[in-house]
Coordinates of N, CA and C and ligand atoms in Angstrom, one line a residue:
X71 N 28.4 43.1 -59.2 CA 27.6 43.6 -58.0 C 26.6 42.5 -57.6
X72 N 25.9 41.9 -58.6 CA 24.9 40.9 -58.2 C 25.5 39.7 -57.5
X73 N 26.7 39.2 -57.9 CA 27.3 38.1 -57.3 C 27.7 38.4 -55.8
X74 N 28.1 39.6 -55.6 CA 28.5 40.0 -54.2 C 27.3 39.9 -53.3
X75 N 26.1 40.3 -53.7 CA 24.9 40.3 -52.9 C 24.5 38.9 -52.6
X76 N 24.6 38.0 -53.6 CA 24.2 36.6 -53.4 C 25.1 35.9 -52.4
X77 N 26.3 36.1 -52.4 CA 27.3 35.5 -51.5 C 27.0 36.0 -50.1
X78 N 26.7 37.3 -49.9 CA 26.4 37.9 -48.6 C 25.1 37.2 -48.0
X79 N 24.1 37.1 -48.9 CA 22.8 36.5 -48.5 C 23.0 35.1 -48.0
X80 N 23.8 34.3 -48.8 CA 24.0 32.9 -48.4 C 24.7 32.8 -47.1
X81 N 25.7 33.7 -46.8 CA 26.4 33.6 -45.5 C 25.4 33.9 -44.4
X82 N 24.5 34.8 -44.5 CA 23.5 35.2 -43.5 C 22.6 33.9 -43.2
X83 N 22.2 33.3 -44.3 CA 21.3 32.1 -44.1 C 22.0 31.0 -43.3
X84 N 23.2 30.8 -43.6 CA 24.0 29.7 -42.9 C 24.1 30.0 -41.4
X85 N 24.5 31.3 -41.1 CA 24.7 31.6 -39.7 C 23.4 31.5 -38.9
X86 N 22.3 31.9 -39.5 CA 21.0 31.8 -38.8 C 20.7 30.4 -38.5
X87 N 20.9 29.5 -39.5 CA 20.6 28.1 -39.3 C 21.4 27.5 -38.2
X88 N 22.6 27.8 -38.0 CA 23.5 27.3 -37.0 C 22.9 27.7 -35.6
X89 N 22.5 28.9 -35.4 CA 22.0 29.4 -34.1 C 20.8 28.6 -33.7
X90 N 19.9 28.3 -34.6 CA 18.7 27.5 -34.3 C 19.0 26.1 -33.8
X91 N 20.0 25.5 -34.4 CA 20.3 24.1 -34.0 C 20.9 24.1 -32.6
X92 N 21.7 25.1 -32.2 CA 22.2 25.1 -30.9 C 21.1 25.3 -29.8
X93 N 20.1 26.1 -30.1 CA 19.1 26.3 -29.1 C 18.3 25.0 -28.9
X94 N 18.0 24.3 -29.9 CA 17.3 23.0 -29.8 C 18.0 22.0 -29.0
X95 N 19.3 21.9 -29.2 CA 20.1 20.9 -28.4 C 20.1 21.2 -26.9
X96 N 20.2 22.5 -26.6 CA 20.2 22.8 -25.2 C 18.9 22.4 -24.5
X97 N 17.7 22.6 -25.2 CA 16.4 22.2 -24.6 C 16.4 20.7 -24.4
X98 N 16.9 19.9 -25.3 CA 16.8 18.4 -25.2 C 17.6 17.9 -24.0
X99 N 18.8 18.5 -23.8 CA 19.6 18.1 -22.7 C 18.9 18.3 -21.3
X100 N 18.3 19.5 -21.2 CA 17.7 19.8 -19.9 C 16.4 19.0 -19.5
X101 N 15.6 18.7 -20.5 CA 14.2 18.1 -20.2 C 14.2 16.8 -19.4
X102 N 14.9 15.7 -19.8 CA 14.7 14.4 -19.2 C 15.0 14.3 -17.7
X103 N 15.9 15.1 -17.2 CA 16.3 15.1 -15.8 C 15.1 15.5 -14.9
X104 N 14.3 16.5 -15.3 CA 13.2 16.9 -14.6 C 12.1 15.9 -14.6
X105 N 11.9 15.2 -15.7 CA 10.8 14.2 -15.8 C 11.0 13.0 -14.9
X106 N 12.3 12.6 -14.7 CA 12.6 11.4 -14.0 C 12.4 11.4 -12.5
X107 N 12.5 12.6 -11.9 CA 12.4 12.7 -10.5 C 11.1 12.2 -9.8
X108 N 9.9 12.6 -10.2 CA 8.7 12.3 -9.4 C 8.4 10.8 -9.3
X109 N 8.8 10.0 -10.2 CA 8.4 8.6 -10.3 C 8.9 7.8 -9.0
X110 N 10.0 8.1 -8.5 CA 10.5 7.3 -7.3 C 9.7 7.6 -6.1
X111 N 9.3 8.8 -5.8 CA 8.6 9.1 -4.6 C 7.2 8.5 -4.6
X112 N 6.6 8.2 -5.8 CA 5.3 7.6 -5.9 C 5.4 6.1 -5.3
X113 N 6.5 5.4 -5.6 CA 6.7 4.0 -5.2 C 6.8 4.0 -3.6
X114 N 7.5 4.9 -3.0 CA 7.7 5.0 -1.6 C 6.5 5.3 -0.8
X115 N 5.5 5.8 -1.5 CA 4.3 6.2 -0.8 C 3.3 5.1 -0.5
X116 N 3.4 4.0 -1.2 CA 2.4 2.9 -1.0 C 3.1 1.6 -0.6
X117 N 2.7 1.0 0.5 CA 3.2 -0.3 0.9 C 2.2 -1.3 0.5
X118 N 2.5 -2.2 -0.4 CA 1.5 -3.3 -0.8 C 1.9 -4.5 0.0
X119 N 0.9 -5.0 0.8 CA 1.1 -6.2 1.6 C 0.0 -7.2 1.3
X120 N 0.4 -8.5 1.2 CA -0.5 -9.6 1.1 C -0.3 -10.6 2.2
X121 N -1.4 -11.0 2.9 CA -1.3 -12.0 3.9 C -2.4 -13.0 3.7
X122 N -2.1 -14.3 4.0 CA -3.1 -15.3 3.8 C -3.5 -15.9 5.1
X123 N -4.7 -16.5 5.1 CA -5.2 -17.3 6.2 C -5.6 -18.6 5.6
X124 N -5.5 -19.7 6.4 CA -5.8 -21.0 5.8 C -6.8 -21.8 6.7
X125 N -7.1 -23.1 6.3 CA -8.0 -23.9 7.1 C -7.4 -24.5 8.4
X126 N -6.1 -24.3 8.6 CA -5.4 -24.7 9.8 C -5.4 -23.5 10.8
X127 N -6.2 -22.5 10.5 CA -6.3 -21.4 11.5 C -5.0 -20.6 11.6
X128 N -4.3 -20.4 10.5 CA -3.0 -19.7 10.6 C -2.9 -18.6 9.5
X129 N -2.3 -17.5 9.9 CA -1.8 -16.5 8.9 C -0.4 -17.0 8.4
X130 N 0.0 -16.5 7.2 CA 1.3 -16.8 6.7 C 2.4 -15.8 7.2
X131 N 1.9 -14.8 7.9 CA 2.9 -13.7 8.4 C 2.6 -13.5 9.9
X132 N 3.7 -13.3 10.7 CA 3.5 -12.9 12.1 C 4.0 -11.5 12.3
X133 N 4.5 -10.9 11.2 CA 5.0 -9.5 11.3 C 4.9 -8.8 10.0
X134 N 4.4 -7.6 10.1 CA 4.3 -6.7 8.9 C 5.0 -5.4 9.2
X135 N 5.9 -5.0 8.3 CA 6.5 -3.7 8.5 C 6.2 -2.7 7.4
X136 N 5.9 -1.5 7.8 CA 5.6 -0.4 6.8 C 6.4 0.9 7.3
X137 N 6.4 1.9 6.5 CA 7.0 3.2 6.9 C 6.0 4.2 7.2
X138 N 6.3 5.1 8.2 CA 5.4 6.2 8.6 C 5.1 7.0 7.3
X139 N 3.9 7.4 7.2 CA 3.5 8.3 6.1 C 3.1 7.5 4.8
X140 N 3.3 6.2 4.8 CA 2.9 5.4 3.7 C 1.4 5.1 3.7
X141 N 0.9 5.0 2.5 CA -0.5 4.4 2.4 C -0.3 2.9 2.3
X142 N -1.1 2.2 3.1 CA -1.0 0.7 3.1 C -2.1 0.1 2.3
X143 N -1.7 -0.7 1.3 CA -2.7 -1.5 0.5 C -2.6 -2.9 0.9
X144 N -3.5 -3.4 1.8 CA -3.4 -4.7 2.3 C -4.4 -5.7 1.8
X145 N -4.0 -6.8 1.3 CA -4.9 -7.8 0.8 C -4.8 -9.1 1.7
X146 N -6.0 -9.5 2.2 CA -6.1 -10.8 2.9 C -6.7 -11.8 2.0
X147 N -6.1 -12.9 1.9 CA -6.6 -14.0 1.0 C -6.8 -15.3 1.9
X148 N -8.0 -15.8 1.8 CA -8.3 -17.1 2.6 C -8.0 -18.2 1.6
X149 N -6.9 -18.9 1.8 CA -6.4 -19.9 0.8 C -7.0 -21.3 1.1
X150 N -7.9 -21.4 2.1 CA -8.5 -22.7 2.4 C -9.7 -22.9 1.6
X151 N -10.6 -23.8 2.0 CA -11.8 -24.1 1.3 C -13.0 -24.1 2.2
X152 N -12.8 -24.0 3.5 CA -13.9 -24.0 4.5 C -14.7 -22.8 4.5
X153 N -16.0 -22.9 4.8 CA -17.0 -21.8 4.8 C -16.7 -20.8 5.9
X154 N -17.1 -19.6 5.7 CA -16.7 -18.5 6.7 C -17.5 -18.7 8.0
X155 N -18.6 -19.5 8.0 CA -19.3 -19.7 9.3 C -18.5 -20.7 10.2
X156 N -17.6 -21.5 9.7 CA -16.8 -22.4 10.5 C -15.3 -22.0 10.6
X157 N -14.8 -21.4 9.5 CA -13.4 -21.1 9.5 C -13.2 -19.7 8.9
X158 N -14.0 -18.8 9.4 CA -13.9 -17.4 8.8 C -12.6 -16.7 9.3
X159 N -12.1 -15.9 8.4 CA -10.9 -15.1 8.8 C -11.1 -13.6 8.4
X160 N -10.6 -12.7 9.2 CA -10.5 -11.4 8.8 C -9.1 -10.9 9.3
X161 N -8.8 -9.6 9.1 CA -7.5 -9.0 9.5 C -7.9 -7.7 10.1
X162 N -7.7 -7.6 11.5 CA -8.1 -6.4 12.2 C -6.8 -5.8 12.8
X163 N -6.7 -4.5 12.6 CA -5.5 -3.8 13.2 C -6.0 -3.0 14.5
X164 N -5.3 -3.4 15.6 CA -5.8 -2.8 16.9 C -4.9 -1.5 17.3
X165 N -5.6 -0.7 18.1 CA -4.8 0.5 18.6 C -3.8 0.0 19.6
X166 N -2.8 0.8 19.9 CA -1.7 0.4 20.7 C -2.1 0.1 22.2
X167 N -3.2 0.7 22.6 CA -3.7 0.5 24.0 C -4.7 -0.6 24.1
X168 N -5.0 -1.3 23.0 CA -6.0 -2.3 23.0 C -5.5 -3.6 23.6
X169 N -6.4 -4.3 24.3 CA -6.1 -5.6 24.9 C -6.7 -6.7 23.9
X170 N -5.8 -7.4 23.2 CA -6.2 -8.4 22.2 C -7.2 -9.4 22.7
X171 N -7.0 -9.9 23.9 CA -7.9 -10.9 24.5 C -9.3 -10.3 24.7
X172 N -9.3 -9.1 25.2 CA -10.6 -8.4 25.5 C -11.4 -8.2 24.2
X173 N -10.7 -7.8 23.1 CA -11.3 -7.6 21.8 C -11.8 -8.9 21.3
X174 N -11.0 -9.9 21.4 CA -11.3 -11.3 21.0 C -12.6 -11.8 21.7
X175 N -12.7 -11.6 23.0 CA -13.8 -12.1 23.7 C -15.1 -11.3 23.4
X176 N -15.0 -10.0 23.2 CA -16.1 -9.2 22.8 C -16.6 -9.6 21.4
X177 N -15.6 -9.9 20.5 CA -15.9 -10.2 19.1 C -16.8 -11.5 19.0
X178 N -16.5 -12.4 20.0 CA -17.2 -13.7 19.9 C -18.7 -13.6 20.0
X179 N -19.2 -12.5 20.6 CA -20.6 -12.3 20.7 C -21.2 -11.3 19.7
X180 N -20.4 -11.0 18.7 CA -20.8 -10.1 17.6 C -20.9 -10.7 16.3
X181 N -21.5 -11.9 16.3 CA -21.7 -12.7 15.0 C -22.6 -11.9 14.0
X182 N -23.5 -11.1 14.5 CA -24.4 -10.3 13.7 C -23.7 -9.2 13.0
X183 N -22.4 -8.8 13.4 CA -21.7 -7.7 12.8 C -20.3 -8.2 12.3
X184 N -20.3 -9.4 11.7 CA -19.1 -10.0 11.1 C -18.0 -10.2 12.2
X185 N -18.4 -10.3 13.5 CA -17.5 -10.5 14.6 C -16.6 -9.3 14.8
X186 N -17.2 -8.1 14.5 CA -16.5 -6.8 14.9 C -17.4 -6.2 16.0
X187 N -16.9 -6.3 17.2 CA -17.7 -5.8 18.3 C -17.9 -4.3 18.3
X188 N -19.2 -3.8 18.3 CA -19.5 -2.4 18.2 C -18.9 -1.6 19.4
X189 N -18.9 -2.3 20.6 CA -18.4 -1.6 21.8 C -16.9 -1.5 21.9
X190 N -16.2 -2.1 20.9 CA -14.8 -2.0 20.9 C -14.3 -1.3 19.6
X191 N -15.2 -0.6 18.9 CA -14.9 0.0 17.7 C -13.7 1.0 17.8
X192 N -13.6 1.6 19.0 CA -12.5 2.6 19.1 C -11.1 1.9 19.3
X193 N -11.1 0.6 19.5 CA -9.9 -0.2 19.6 C -9.4 -0.8 18.3
X194 N -10.3 -0.7 17.3 CA -9.9 -1.3 15.9 C -9.7 -0.1 14.9
X195 N -8.5 0.0 14.5 CA -8.1 1.1 13.5 C -8.8 0.8 12.2
X196 N -8.6 -0.4 11.7 CA -9.2 -0.8 10.4 C -9.3 -2.3 10.3
X197 N -10.2 -2.8 9.5 CA -10.3 -4.3 9.4 C -10.8 -4.7 8.0
X198 N -10.5 -5.9 7.6 CA -11.1 -6.4 6.3 C -12.5 -7.0 6.6
X199 N -13.1 -7.5 5.6 CA -14.3 -8.3 5.7 C -14.0 -9.6 6.3
X200 N -15.0 -10.3 6.8 CA -14.8 -11.7 7.2 C -14.9 -12.6 6.0
X201 N -13.9 -13.4 5.8 CA -13.8 -14.2 4.5 C -13.9 -15.7 4.7
X202 N -14.5 -16.4 3.8 CA -14.5 -17.9 3.7 C -13.4 -18.3 2.7
X203 N -13.3 -19.7 2.6 CA -12.3 -20.2 1.7 C -12.4 -19.7 0.3
X204 N -11.3 -19.3 -0.3 CA -11.2 -18.9 -1.7 C -11.5 -17.4 -1.9
X205 N -11.9 -16.7 -0.8 CA -12.3 -15.3 -0.9 C -11.0 -14.4 -0.6
X206 N -11.1 -13.1 -1.0 CA -10.1 -12.2 -0.6 C -10.7 -10.8 -0.5
X207 N -10.0 -9.9 0.3 CA -10.5 -8.5 0.4 C -9.3 -7.6 0.5
X208 N -9.3 -6.5 -0.1 CA -8.2 -5.5 -0.1 C -8.7 -4.2 0.6
X209 N -7.9 -3.7 1.5 CA -8.3 -2.5 2.2 C -7.1 -1.5 2.0
X210 N -7.4 -0.2 2.1 CA -6.4 0.8 2.0 C -6.5 1.8 3.1
X211 N -5.4 2.1 3.8 CA -5.5 3.0 4.9 C -4.1 3.7 5.1
X212 N -4.1 4.8 5.8 CA -2.8 5.5 6.0 C -2.1 4.8 7.2
X213 N -0.8 4.6 7.1 CA -0.1 4.0 8.2 C -0.2 4.9 9.4
X214 N -0.6 4.2 10.6 CA -0.7 5.1 11.8 C 0.7 5.6 12.3
X215 N 0.7 6.3 13.4 CA 2.0 6.9 13.9 C 3.0 5.7 14.2
X216 N 4.3 6.1 14.1 CA 5.3 5.0 14.3 C 5.1 4.3 15.6
X217 N 5.4 3.0 15.6 CA 5.2 2.2 16.8 C 4.8 0.7 16.4
X218 N 4.6 -0.1 17.4 CA 4.2 -1.5 17.2 C 2.8 -1.7 17.6
X219 N 2.0 -2.3 16.7 CA 0.6 -2.5 16.8 C 0.4 -4.1 16.7
X220 N -0.8 -4.5 17.2 CA -1.2 -5.9 17.0 C -2.3 -6.0 16.0
X221 N -2.1 -7.1 15.1 CA -3.2 -7.4 14.2 C -3.7 -8.8 14.6
X222 N -5.0 -9.1 14.3 CA -5.6 -10.3 14.7 C -6.8 -10.7 13.9
X223 N -7.2 -11.9 14.0 CA -8.5 -12.4 13.4 C -9.5 -12.4 14.5
X224 N -10.7 -11.8 14.2 CA -11.7 -11.7 15.3 C -12.7 -12.8 15.3
X225 N -12.5 -13.8 14.4 CA -13.4 -15.0 14.5 C -13.2 -15.6 15.8
X226 N -14.3 -16.1 16.4 CA -14.2 -16.7 17.8 C -13.1 -17.7 18.0
X227 N -12.2 -17.4 19.0 CA -11.2 -18.3 19.3 C -9.9 -18.2 18.4
X228 N -10.0 -17.6 17.3 CA -8.9 -17.6 16.4 C -7.7 -16.8 16.8
X229 N -7.9 -15.7 17.6 CA -6.8 -14.8 17.9 C -5.6 -15.5 18.7
X230 N -5.9 -16.7 19.3 CA -4.9 -17.4 20.0 C -3.8 -17.8 19.1
X231 N -4.1 -18.2 17.8 CA -3.1 -18.5 16.8 C -3.0 -17.4 15.8
X232 N -4.0 -16.7 15.5 CA -4.0 -15.8 14.4 C -3.8 -14.3 14.9
X233 N -2.6 -14.0 15.1 CA -2.2 -12.6 15.5 C -0.8 -12.4 15.1
X234 N -0.4 -11.1 15.1 CA 1.0 -10.7 14.8 C 1.2 -9.3 15.1
X235 N 2.5 -8.8 14.7 CA 2.9 -7.5 15.0 C 2.8 -6.7 13.7
X236 N 2.3 -5.5 13.8 CA 2.3 -4.5 12.6 C 3.2 -3.4 13.1
X237 N 4.3 -3.3 12.4 CA 5.3 -2.3 12.9 C 5.4 -1.1 11.9
X238 N 5.2 0.1 12.4 CA 5.4 1.3 11.6 C 6.7 2.0 12.0
X239 N 7.6 2.0 11.0 CA 9.0 2.5 11.3 C 9.1 4.0 10.9
Ligands
LIG179 CU1 -9.7 -16.6 11.5

């Protein structure tokens, strides 16, 4: 009689152990798929852009493309050595209805405000600081509505050479 009970108890223990193993395996298979999904959308949300300006009064880019809905993280680097009072550079993004020459001319008399004309503030979506050689500035902003915009340097006379297209797709 005692032997019969022992065998029965052993059989119960083995079958319980098997059930637990199966449950654990099912959980492991399901989990990694859900964790992987959000990482990709984070990359698509931020457009990182770097543009340089030099002592020859030039940007290294004439066109920048981003996607609608992205956050733009833009860095302007002045890769020259000249002082900002003689070869200052900034990066200003204009509204679609802005006249670049009109903003440039108004900026020339706004030395006391880093060459950002207060009376044209509604034509400038966003801008960096005015930089001298060796300096850099990073700004973050939401990409405006899809379309083609103009970017420029507002230092007096620079917009003739320092401008380009900012395209939101
Ligand atoms: Cu400039």
